[in-house]
PDB file of C-alpha atoms in Angstrom:
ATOM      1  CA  UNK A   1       0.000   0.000   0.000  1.00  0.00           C
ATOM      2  CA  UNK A   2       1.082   3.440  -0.671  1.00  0.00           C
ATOM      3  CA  UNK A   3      -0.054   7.192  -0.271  1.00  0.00           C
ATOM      4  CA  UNK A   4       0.933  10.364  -1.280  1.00  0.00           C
ATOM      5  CA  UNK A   5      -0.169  13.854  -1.640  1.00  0.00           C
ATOM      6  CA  UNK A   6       1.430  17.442  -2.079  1.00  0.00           C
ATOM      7  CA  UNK A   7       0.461  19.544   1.189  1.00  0.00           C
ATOM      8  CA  UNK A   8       0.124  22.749  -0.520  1.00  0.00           C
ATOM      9  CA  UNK A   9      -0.102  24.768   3.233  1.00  0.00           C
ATOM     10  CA  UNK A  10       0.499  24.343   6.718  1.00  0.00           C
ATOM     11  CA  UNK A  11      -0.892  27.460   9.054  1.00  0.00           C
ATOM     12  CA  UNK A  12       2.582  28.217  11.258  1.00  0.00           C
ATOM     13  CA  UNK A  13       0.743  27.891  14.647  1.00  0.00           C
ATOM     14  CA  UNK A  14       4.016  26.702  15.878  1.00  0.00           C
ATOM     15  CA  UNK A  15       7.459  26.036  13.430  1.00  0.00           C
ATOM     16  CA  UNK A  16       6.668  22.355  14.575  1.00  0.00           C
ATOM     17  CA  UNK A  17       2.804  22.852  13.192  1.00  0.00           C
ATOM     18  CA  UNK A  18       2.845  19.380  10.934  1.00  0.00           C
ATOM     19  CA  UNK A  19       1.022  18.124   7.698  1.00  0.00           C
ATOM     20  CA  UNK A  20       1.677  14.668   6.818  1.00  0.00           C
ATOM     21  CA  UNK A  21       0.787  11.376   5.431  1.00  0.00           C
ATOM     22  CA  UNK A  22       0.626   8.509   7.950  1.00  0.00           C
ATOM     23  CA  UNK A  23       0.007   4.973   7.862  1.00  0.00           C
ATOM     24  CA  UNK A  24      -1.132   3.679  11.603  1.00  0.00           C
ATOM     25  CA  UNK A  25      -1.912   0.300  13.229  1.00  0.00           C
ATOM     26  CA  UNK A  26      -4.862   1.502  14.944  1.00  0.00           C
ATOM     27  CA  UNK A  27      -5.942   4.773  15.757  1.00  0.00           C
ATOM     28  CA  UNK A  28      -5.358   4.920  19.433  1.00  0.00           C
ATOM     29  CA  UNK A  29      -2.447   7.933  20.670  1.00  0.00           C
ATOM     30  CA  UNK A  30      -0.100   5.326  21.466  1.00  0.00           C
ATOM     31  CA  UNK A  31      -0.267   3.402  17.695  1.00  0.00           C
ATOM     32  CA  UNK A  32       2.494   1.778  15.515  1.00  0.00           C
ATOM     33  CA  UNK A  33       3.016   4.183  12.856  1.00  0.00           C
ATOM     34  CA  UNK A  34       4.902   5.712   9.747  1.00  0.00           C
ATOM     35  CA  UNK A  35       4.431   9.502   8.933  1.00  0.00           C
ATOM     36  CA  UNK A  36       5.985  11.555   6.507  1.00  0.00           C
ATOM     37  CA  UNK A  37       5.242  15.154   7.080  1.00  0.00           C
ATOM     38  CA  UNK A  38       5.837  18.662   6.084  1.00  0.00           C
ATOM     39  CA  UNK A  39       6.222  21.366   8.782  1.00  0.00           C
ATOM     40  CA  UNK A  40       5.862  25.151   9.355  1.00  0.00           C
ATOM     41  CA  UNK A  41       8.950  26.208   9.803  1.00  0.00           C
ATOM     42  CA  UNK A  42      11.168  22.507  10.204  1.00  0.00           C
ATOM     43  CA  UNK A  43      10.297  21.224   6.136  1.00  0.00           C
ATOM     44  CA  UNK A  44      10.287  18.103   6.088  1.00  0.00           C
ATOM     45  CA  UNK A  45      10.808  15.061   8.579  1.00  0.00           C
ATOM     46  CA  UNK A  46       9.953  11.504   8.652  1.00  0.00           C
ATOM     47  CA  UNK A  47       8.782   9.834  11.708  1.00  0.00           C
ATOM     48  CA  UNK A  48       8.142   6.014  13.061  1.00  0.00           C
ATOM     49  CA  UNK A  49       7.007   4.622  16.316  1.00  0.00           C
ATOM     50  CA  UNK A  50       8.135   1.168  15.774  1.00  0.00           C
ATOM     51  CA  UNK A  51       5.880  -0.495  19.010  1.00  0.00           C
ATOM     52  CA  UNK A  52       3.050   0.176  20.601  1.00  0.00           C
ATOM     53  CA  UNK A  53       3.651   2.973  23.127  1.00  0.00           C
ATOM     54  CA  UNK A  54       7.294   3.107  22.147  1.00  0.00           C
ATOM     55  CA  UNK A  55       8.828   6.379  21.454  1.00  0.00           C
ATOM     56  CA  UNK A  56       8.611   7.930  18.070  1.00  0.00           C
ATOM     57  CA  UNK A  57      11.914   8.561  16.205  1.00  0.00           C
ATOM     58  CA  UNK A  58      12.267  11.507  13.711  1.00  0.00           C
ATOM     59  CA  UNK A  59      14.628  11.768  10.463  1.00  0.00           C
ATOM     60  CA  UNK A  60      14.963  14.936   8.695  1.00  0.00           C
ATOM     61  CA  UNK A  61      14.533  15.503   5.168  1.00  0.00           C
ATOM     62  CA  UNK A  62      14.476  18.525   2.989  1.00  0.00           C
ATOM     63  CA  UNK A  63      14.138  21.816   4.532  1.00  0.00           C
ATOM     64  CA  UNK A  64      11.298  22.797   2.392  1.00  0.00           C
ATOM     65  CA  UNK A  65       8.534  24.651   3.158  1.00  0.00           C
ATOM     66  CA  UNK A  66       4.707  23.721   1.365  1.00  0.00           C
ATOM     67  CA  UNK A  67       4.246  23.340  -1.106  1.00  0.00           C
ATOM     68  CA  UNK A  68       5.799  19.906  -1.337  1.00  0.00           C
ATOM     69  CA  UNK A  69       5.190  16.317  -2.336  1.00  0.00           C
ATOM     70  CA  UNK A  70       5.302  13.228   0.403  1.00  0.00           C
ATOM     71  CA  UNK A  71       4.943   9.313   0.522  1.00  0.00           C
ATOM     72  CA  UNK A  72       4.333   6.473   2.487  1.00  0.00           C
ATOM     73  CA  UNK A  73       5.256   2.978   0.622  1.00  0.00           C
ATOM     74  CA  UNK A  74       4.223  -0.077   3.201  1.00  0.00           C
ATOM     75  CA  UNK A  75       5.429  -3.497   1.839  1.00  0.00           C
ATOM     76  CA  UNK A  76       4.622  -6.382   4.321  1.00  0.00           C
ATOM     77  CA  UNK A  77       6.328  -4.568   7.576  1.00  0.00           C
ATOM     78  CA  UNK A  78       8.715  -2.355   5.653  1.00  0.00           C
ATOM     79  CA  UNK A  79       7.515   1.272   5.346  1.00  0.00           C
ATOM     80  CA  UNK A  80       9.606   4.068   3.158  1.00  0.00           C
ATOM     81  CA  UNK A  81       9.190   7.426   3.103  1.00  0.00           C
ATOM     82  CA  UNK A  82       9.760  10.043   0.355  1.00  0.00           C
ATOM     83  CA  UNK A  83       9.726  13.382  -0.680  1.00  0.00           C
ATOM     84  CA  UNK A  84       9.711  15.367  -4.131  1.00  0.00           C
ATOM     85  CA  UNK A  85       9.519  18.833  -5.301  1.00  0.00           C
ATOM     86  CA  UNK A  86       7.936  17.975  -7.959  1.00  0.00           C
ATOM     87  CA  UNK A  87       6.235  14.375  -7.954  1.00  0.00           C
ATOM     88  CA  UNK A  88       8.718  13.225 -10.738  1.00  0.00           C
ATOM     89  CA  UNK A  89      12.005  12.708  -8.776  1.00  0.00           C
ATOM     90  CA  UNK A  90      11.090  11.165  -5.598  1.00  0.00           C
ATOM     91  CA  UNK A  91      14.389  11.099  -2.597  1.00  0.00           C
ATOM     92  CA  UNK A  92      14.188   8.272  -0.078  1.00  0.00           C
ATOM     93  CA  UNK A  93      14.056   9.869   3.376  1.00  0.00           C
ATOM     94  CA  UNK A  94      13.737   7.009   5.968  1.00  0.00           C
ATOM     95  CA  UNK A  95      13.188   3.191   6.069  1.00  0.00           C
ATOM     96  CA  UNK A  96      12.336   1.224   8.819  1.00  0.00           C
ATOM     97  CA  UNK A  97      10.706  -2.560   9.847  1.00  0.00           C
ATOM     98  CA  UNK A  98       7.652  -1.859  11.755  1.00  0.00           C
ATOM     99  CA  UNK A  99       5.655  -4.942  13.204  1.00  0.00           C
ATOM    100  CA  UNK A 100       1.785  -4.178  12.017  1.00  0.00           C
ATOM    101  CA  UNK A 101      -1.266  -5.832  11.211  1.00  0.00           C
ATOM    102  CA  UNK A 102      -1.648  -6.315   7.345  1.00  0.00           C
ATOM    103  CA  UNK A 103      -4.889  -4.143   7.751  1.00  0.00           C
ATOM    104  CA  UNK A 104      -4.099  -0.569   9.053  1.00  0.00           C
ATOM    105  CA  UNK A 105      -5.266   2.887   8.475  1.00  0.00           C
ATOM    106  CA  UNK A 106      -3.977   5.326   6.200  1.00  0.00           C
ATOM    107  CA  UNK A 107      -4.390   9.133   5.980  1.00  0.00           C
ATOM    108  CA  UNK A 108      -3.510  12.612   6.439  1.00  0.00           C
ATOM    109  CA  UNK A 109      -2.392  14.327  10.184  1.00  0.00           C
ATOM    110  CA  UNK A 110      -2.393  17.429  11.301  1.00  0.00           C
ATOM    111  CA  UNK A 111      -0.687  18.724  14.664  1.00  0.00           C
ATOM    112  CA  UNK A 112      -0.738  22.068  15.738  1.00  0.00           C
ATOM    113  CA  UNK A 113       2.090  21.542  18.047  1.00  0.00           C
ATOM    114  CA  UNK A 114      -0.166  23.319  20.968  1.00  0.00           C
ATOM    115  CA  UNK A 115      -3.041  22.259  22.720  1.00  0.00           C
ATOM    116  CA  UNK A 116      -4.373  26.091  23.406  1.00  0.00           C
ATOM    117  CA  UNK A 117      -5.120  26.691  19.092  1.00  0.00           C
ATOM    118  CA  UNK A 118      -5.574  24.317  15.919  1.00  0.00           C
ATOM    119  CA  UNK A 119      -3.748  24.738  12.541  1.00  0.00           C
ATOM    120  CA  UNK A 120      -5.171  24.069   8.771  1.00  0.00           C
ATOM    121  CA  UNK A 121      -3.041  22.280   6.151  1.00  0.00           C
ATOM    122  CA  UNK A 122      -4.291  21.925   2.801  1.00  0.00           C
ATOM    123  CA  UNK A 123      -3.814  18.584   0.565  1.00  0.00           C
ATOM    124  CA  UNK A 124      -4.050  18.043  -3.046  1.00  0.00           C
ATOM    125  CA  UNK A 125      -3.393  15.110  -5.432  1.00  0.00           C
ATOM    126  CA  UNK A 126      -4.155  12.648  -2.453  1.00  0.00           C
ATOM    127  CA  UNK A 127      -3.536   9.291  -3.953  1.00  0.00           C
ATOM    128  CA  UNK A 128      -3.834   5.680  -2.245  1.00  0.00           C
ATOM    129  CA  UNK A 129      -2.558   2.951  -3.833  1.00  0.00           C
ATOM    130  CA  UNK A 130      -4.596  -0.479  -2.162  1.00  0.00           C
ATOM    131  CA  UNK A 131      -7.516   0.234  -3.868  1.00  0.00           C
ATOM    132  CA  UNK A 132      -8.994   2.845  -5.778  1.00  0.00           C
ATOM    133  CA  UNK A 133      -7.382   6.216  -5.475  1.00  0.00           C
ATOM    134  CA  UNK A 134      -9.144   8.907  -3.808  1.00  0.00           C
ATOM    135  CA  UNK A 135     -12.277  10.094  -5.440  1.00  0.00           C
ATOM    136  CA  UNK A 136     -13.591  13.882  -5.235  1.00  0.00           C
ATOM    137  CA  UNK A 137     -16.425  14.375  -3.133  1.00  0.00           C
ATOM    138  CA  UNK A 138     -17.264  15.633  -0.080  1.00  0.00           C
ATOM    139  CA  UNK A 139     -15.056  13.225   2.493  1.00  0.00           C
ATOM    140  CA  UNK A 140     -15.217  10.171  -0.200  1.00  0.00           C
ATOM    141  CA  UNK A 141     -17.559   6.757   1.243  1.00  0.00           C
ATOM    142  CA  UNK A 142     -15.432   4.935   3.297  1.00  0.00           C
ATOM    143  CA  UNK A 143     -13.411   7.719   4.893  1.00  0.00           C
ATOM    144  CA  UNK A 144     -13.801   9.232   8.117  1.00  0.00           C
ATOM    145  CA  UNK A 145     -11.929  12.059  10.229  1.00  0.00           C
ATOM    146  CA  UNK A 146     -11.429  12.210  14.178  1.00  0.00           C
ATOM    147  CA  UNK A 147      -9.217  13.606  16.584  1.00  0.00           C
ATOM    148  CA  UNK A 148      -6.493  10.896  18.279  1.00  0.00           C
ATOM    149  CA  UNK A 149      -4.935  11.416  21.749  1.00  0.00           C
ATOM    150  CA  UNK A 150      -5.630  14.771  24.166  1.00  0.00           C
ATOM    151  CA  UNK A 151      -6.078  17.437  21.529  1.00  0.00           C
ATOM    152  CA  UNK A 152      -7.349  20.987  23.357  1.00  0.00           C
ATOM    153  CA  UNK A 153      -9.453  21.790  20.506  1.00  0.00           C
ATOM    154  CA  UNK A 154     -11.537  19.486  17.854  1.00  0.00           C
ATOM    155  CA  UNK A 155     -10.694  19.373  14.946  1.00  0.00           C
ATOM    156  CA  UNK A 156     -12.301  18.985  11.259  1.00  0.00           C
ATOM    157  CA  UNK A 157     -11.807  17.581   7.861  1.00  0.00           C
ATOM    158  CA  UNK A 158     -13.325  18.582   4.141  1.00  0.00           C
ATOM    159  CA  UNK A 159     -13.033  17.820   0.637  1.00  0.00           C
ATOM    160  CA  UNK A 160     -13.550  20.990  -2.137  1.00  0.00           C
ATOM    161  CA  UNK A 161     -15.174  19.124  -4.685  1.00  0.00           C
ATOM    162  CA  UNK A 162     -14.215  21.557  -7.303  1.00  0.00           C
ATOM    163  CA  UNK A 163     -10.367  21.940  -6.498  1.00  0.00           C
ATOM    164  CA  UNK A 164     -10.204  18.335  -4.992  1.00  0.00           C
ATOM    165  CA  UNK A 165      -8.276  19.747  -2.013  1.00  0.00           C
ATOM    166  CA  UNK A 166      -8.537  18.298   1.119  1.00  0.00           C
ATOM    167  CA  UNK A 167      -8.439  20.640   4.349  1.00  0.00           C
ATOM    168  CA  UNK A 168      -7.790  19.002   7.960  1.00  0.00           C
ATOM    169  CA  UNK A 169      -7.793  21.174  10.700  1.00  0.00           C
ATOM    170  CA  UNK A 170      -6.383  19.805  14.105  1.00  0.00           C
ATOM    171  CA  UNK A 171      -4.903  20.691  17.329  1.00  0.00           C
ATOM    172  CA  UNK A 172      -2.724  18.753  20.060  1.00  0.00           C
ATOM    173  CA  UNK A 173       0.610  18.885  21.636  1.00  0.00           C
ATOM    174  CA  UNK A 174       2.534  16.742  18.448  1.00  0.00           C
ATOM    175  CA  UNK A 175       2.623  13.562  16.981  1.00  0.00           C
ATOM    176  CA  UNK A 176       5.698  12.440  19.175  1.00  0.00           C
ATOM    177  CA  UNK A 177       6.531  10.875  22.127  1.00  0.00           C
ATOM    178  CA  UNK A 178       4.499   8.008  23.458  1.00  0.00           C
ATOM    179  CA  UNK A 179       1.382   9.292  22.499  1.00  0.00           C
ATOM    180  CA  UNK A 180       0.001  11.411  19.451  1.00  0.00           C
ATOM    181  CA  UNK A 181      -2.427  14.367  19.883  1.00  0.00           C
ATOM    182  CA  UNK A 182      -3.952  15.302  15.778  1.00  0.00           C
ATOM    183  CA  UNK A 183      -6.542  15.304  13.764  1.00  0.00           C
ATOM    184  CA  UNK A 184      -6.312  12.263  11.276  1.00  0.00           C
ATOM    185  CA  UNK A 185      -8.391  11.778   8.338  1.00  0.00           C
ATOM    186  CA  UNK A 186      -8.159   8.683   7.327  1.00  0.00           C
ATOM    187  CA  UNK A 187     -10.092   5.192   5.489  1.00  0.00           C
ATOM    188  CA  UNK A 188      -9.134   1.421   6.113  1.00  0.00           C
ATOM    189  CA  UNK A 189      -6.562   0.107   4.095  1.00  0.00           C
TER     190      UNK A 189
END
């Protein structure tokens, strides 16, 4: 399975505000997951908590600010992560074994890096790669949006039908640590 997307903003609540596409185990705060993001003021990093409650690790990649292209690539427990300026060349930024279920959830985050305000990103060109990619309409059938771990301040999700751009508001201290705090829109995959 695969997905990518160009985040084409990130509101700079915080430098560490982050957009991203994330594959996840489950969607509790303390999930096995691989997320590929683009920040605020940071560009771009790629992050992996490898075990359940484990601490997430973080990887730098470009210091690029949206708009930019990211990836996710799962094959059996190997995820890699990517990034592109243009969604043409695509750079390798991490790799990494991460024991999870064959059926997982895949999506977009957003972090405000604060619990006291949320932050938008924007997403075009969202593609998934398991299935059918993403269709335009108003969040497709089969997708949903909620907010994981201690947040501060709910958070939303949309789909503009006639730019196909997807907008995911969220709040919460990071996607870090032990436990994430974002807004995740997301489907089965």
């Amino acid at each position: 399975g695969s997905i990518s997307a160009r985040v084409s903003s990130v509101q700079n609540a915080n430098v560490w505000t982050k957009a991203g596409v994330m594959i996840r185990e489950t969607l509790d705060p303390g999930s096995t997951n691989a997320l590929v993001l683009v920040s605020a003021g940071k560009g771009v990093s790629s992050q992996r908590r490898t075990a359940t409650g484990g601490t997430t690790t973080s990887l730098a990649g470009a210091l690029a600010p949206a708009p930019y292209w990211i990836r996710v690539d799962r094959v059996g427990n190997t995820f890699t992560t990517y990034q592109s300026a243009d969604a043409v060349i695509w750079a390798q930024v991490d790799s990494a074994t991460i024991a999870m279920a064959p059926s997982a959830f895949v999506g977009m985050a957003v972090t405000s890096h604060t619990t006291t305000a949320s932050a938008t990103a924007t997403f075009d060109n969202v593609n998934i790669v398991s299935g059918t990619p993403v269709p335009p309409a108003t969040l497709p059938p089969g997708w949903n949006h909620q907010d994981i771990g201690a947040v501060g301040a709910a958070g939303s999700a949309a789909l503009n039908t006639a730019t196909n751009t997807y907008t995911v508001k969220g709040a919460g201290a990071d996607i870090w640590g032990t436990a994430d705090a974002f807004h995740y829109a997301y489907r089965p995959m």
